mmCIF file of C-alpha atoms in Angstrom:
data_model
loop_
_atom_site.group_PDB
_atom_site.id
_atom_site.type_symbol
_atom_site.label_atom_id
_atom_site.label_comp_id
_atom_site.label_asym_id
_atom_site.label_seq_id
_atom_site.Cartn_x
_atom_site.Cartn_y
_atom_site.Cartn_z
ATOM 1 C CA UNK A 173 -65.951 27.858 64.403
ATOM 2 C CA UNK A 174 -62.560 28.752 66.473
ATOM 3 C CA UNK A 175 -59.447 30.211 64.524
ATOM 4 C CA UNK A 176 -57.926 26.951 63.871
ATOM 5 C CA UNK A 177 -60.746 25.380 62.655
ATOM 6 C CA UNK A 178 -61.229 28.409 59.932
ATOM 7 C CA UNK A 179 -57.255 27.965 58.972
ATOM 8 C CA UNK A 180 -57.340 24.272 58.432
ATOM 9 C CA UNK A 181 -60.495 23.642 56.175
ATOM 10 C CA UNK A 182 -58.251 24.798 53.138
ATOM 11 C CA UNK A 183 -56.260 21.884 53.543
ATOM 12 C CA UNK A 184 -59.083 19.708 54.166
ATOM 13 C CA UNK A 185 -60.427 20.696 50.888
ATOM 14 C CA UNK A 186 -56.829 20.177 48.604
ATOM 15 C CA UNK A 187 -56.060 16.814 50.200
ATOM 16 C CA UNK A 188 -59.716 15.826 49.519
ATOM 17 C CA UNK A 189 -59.488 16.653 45.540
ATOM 18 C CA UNK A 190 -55.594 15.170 45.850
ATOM 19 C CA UNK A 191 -57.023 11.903 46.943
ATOM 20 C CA UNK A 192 -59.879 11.770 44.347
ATOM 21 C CA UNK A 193 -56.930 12.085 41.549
ATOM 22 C CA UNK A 194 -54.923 9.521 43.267
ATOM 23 C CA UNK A 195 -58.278 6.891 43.716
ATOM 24 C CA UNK A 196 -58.736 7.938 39.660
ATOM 25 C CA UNK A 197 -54.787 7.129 39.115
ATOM 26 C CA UNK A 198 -54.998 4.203 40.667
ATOM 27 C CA UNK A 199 -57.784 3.174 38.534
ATOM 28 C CA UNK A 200 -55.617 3.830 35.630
ATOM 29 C CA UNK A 201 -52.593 2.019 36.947
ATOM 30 C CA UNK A 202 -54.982 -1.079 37.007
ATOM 31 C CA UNK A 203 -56.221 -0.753 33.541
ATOM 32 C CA UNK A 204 -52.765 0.253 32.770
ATOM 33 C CA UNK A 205 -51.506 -3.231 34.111
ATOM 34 C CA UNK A 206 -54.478 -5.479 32.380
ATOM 35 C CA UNK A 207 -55.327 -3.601 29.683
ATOM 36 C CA UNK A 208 -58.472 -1.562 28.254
ATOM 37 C CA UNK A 209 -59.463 2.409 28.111
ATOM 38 C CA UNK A 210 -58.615 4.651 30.906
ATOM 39 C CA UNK A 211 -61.220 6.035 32.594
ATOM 40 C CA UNK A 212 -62.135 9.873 31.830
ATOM 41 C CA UNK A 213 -59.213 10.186 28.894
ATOM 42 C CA UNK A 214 -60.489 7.234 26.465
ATOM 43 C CA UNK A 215 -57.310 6.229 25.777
ATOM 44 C CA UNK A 216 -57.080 2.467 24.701
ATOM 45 C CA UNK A 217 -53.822 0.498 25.950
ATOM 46 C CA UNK A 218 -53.357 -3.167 25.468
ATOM 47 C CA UNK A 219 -51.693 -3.381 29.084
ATOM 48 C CA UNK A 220 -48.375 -4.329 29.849
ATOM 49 C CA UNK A 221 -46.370 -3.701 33.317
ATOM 50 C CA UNK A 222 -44.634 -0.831 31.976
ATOM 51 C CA UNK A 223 -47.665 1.034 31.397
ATOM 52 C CA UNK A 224 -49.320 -0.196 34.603
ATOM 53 C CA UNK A 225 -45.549 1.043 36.591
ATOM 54 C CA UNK A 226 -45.633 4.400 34.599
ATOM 55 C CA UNK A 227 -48.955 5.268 36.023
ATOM 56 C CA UNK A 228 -48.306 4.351 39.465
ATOM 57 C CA UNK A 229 -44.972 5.415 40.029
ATOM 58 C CA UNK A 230 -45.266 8.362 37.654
ATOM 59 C CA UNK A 231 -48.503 9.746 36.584
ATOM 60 C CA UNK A 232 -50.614 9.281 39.875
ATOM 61 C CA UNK A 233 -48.266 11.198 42.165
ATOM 62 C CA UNK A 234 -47.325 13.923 39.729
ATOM 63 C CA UNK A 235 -51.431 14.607 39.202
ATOM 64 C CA UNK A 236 -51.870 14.459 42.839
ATOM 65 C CA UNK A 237 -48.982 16.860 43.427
ATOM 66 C CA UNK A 238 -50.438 19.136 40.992
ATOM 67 C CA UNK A 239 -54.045 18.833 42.297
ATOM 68 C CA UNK A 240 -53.241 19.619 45.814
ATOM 69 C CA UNK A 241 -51.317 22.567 44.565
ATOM 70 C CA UNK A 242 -54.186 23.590 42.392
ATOM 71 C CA UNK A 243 -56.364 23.930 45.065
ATOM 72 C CA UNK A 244 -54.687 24.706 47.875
ATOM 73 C CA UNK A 245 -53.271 27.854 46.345
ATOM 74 C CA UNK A 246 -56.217 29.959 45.865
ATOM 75 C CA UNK A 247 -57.982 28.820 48.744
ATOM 76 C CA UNK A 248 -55.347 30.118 51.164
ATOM 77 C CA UNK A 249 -54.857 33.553 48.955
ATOM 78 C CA UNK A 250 -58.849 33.919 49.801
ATOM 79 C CA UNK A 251 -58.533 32.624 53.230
ATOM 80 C CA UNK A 252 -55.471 35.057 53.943
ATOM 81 C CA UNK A 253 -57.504 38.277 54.737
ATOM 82 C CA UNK A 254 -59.681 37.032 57.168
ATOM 83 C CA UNK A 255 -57.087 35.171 59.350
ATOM 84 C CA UNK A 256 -55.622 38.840 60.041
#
């Protein structure tokens, strides 16, 4: 594995779990939109565009923000000795 290679699988890693919360977000955008209970949270809504725009424009890209974040973080603060 060359230098680069061992500095960029950090990344690979946050984007990865970002993605997975955006995929879930999405799936709660939908049931936002038509109605039912989101998926991991349990939480019944009767669906209406207003929920459905809430999650996509708000809750998906925060989550994913915050995911990325989450992970990224301490990967590159364990990463960051060996890359001296």
């Amino acid at each position: 594995m060359s230098g680069k290679d061992a500095a960029t699988w950090p990344f690979v890693v946050a984007y990865t779990a970002a993605g997975v919360i955006a995929l879930l977000g999405l799936w709660c955008s939908v049931v936002g939109f038509t109605g039912g209970t989101l998926p991991l949270i349990g939480l019944k809504t009767a669906g209406s565009p207003l929920v459905g725009l809430g999650f996509l424009i708000v809750v998906t890209p925060t989550l994913a923000r915050i995911t990325f974040w989450i992970t990224l973080t301490p990967l590159l603060l364990a990463t960051k000795p060996r890359m001296r």
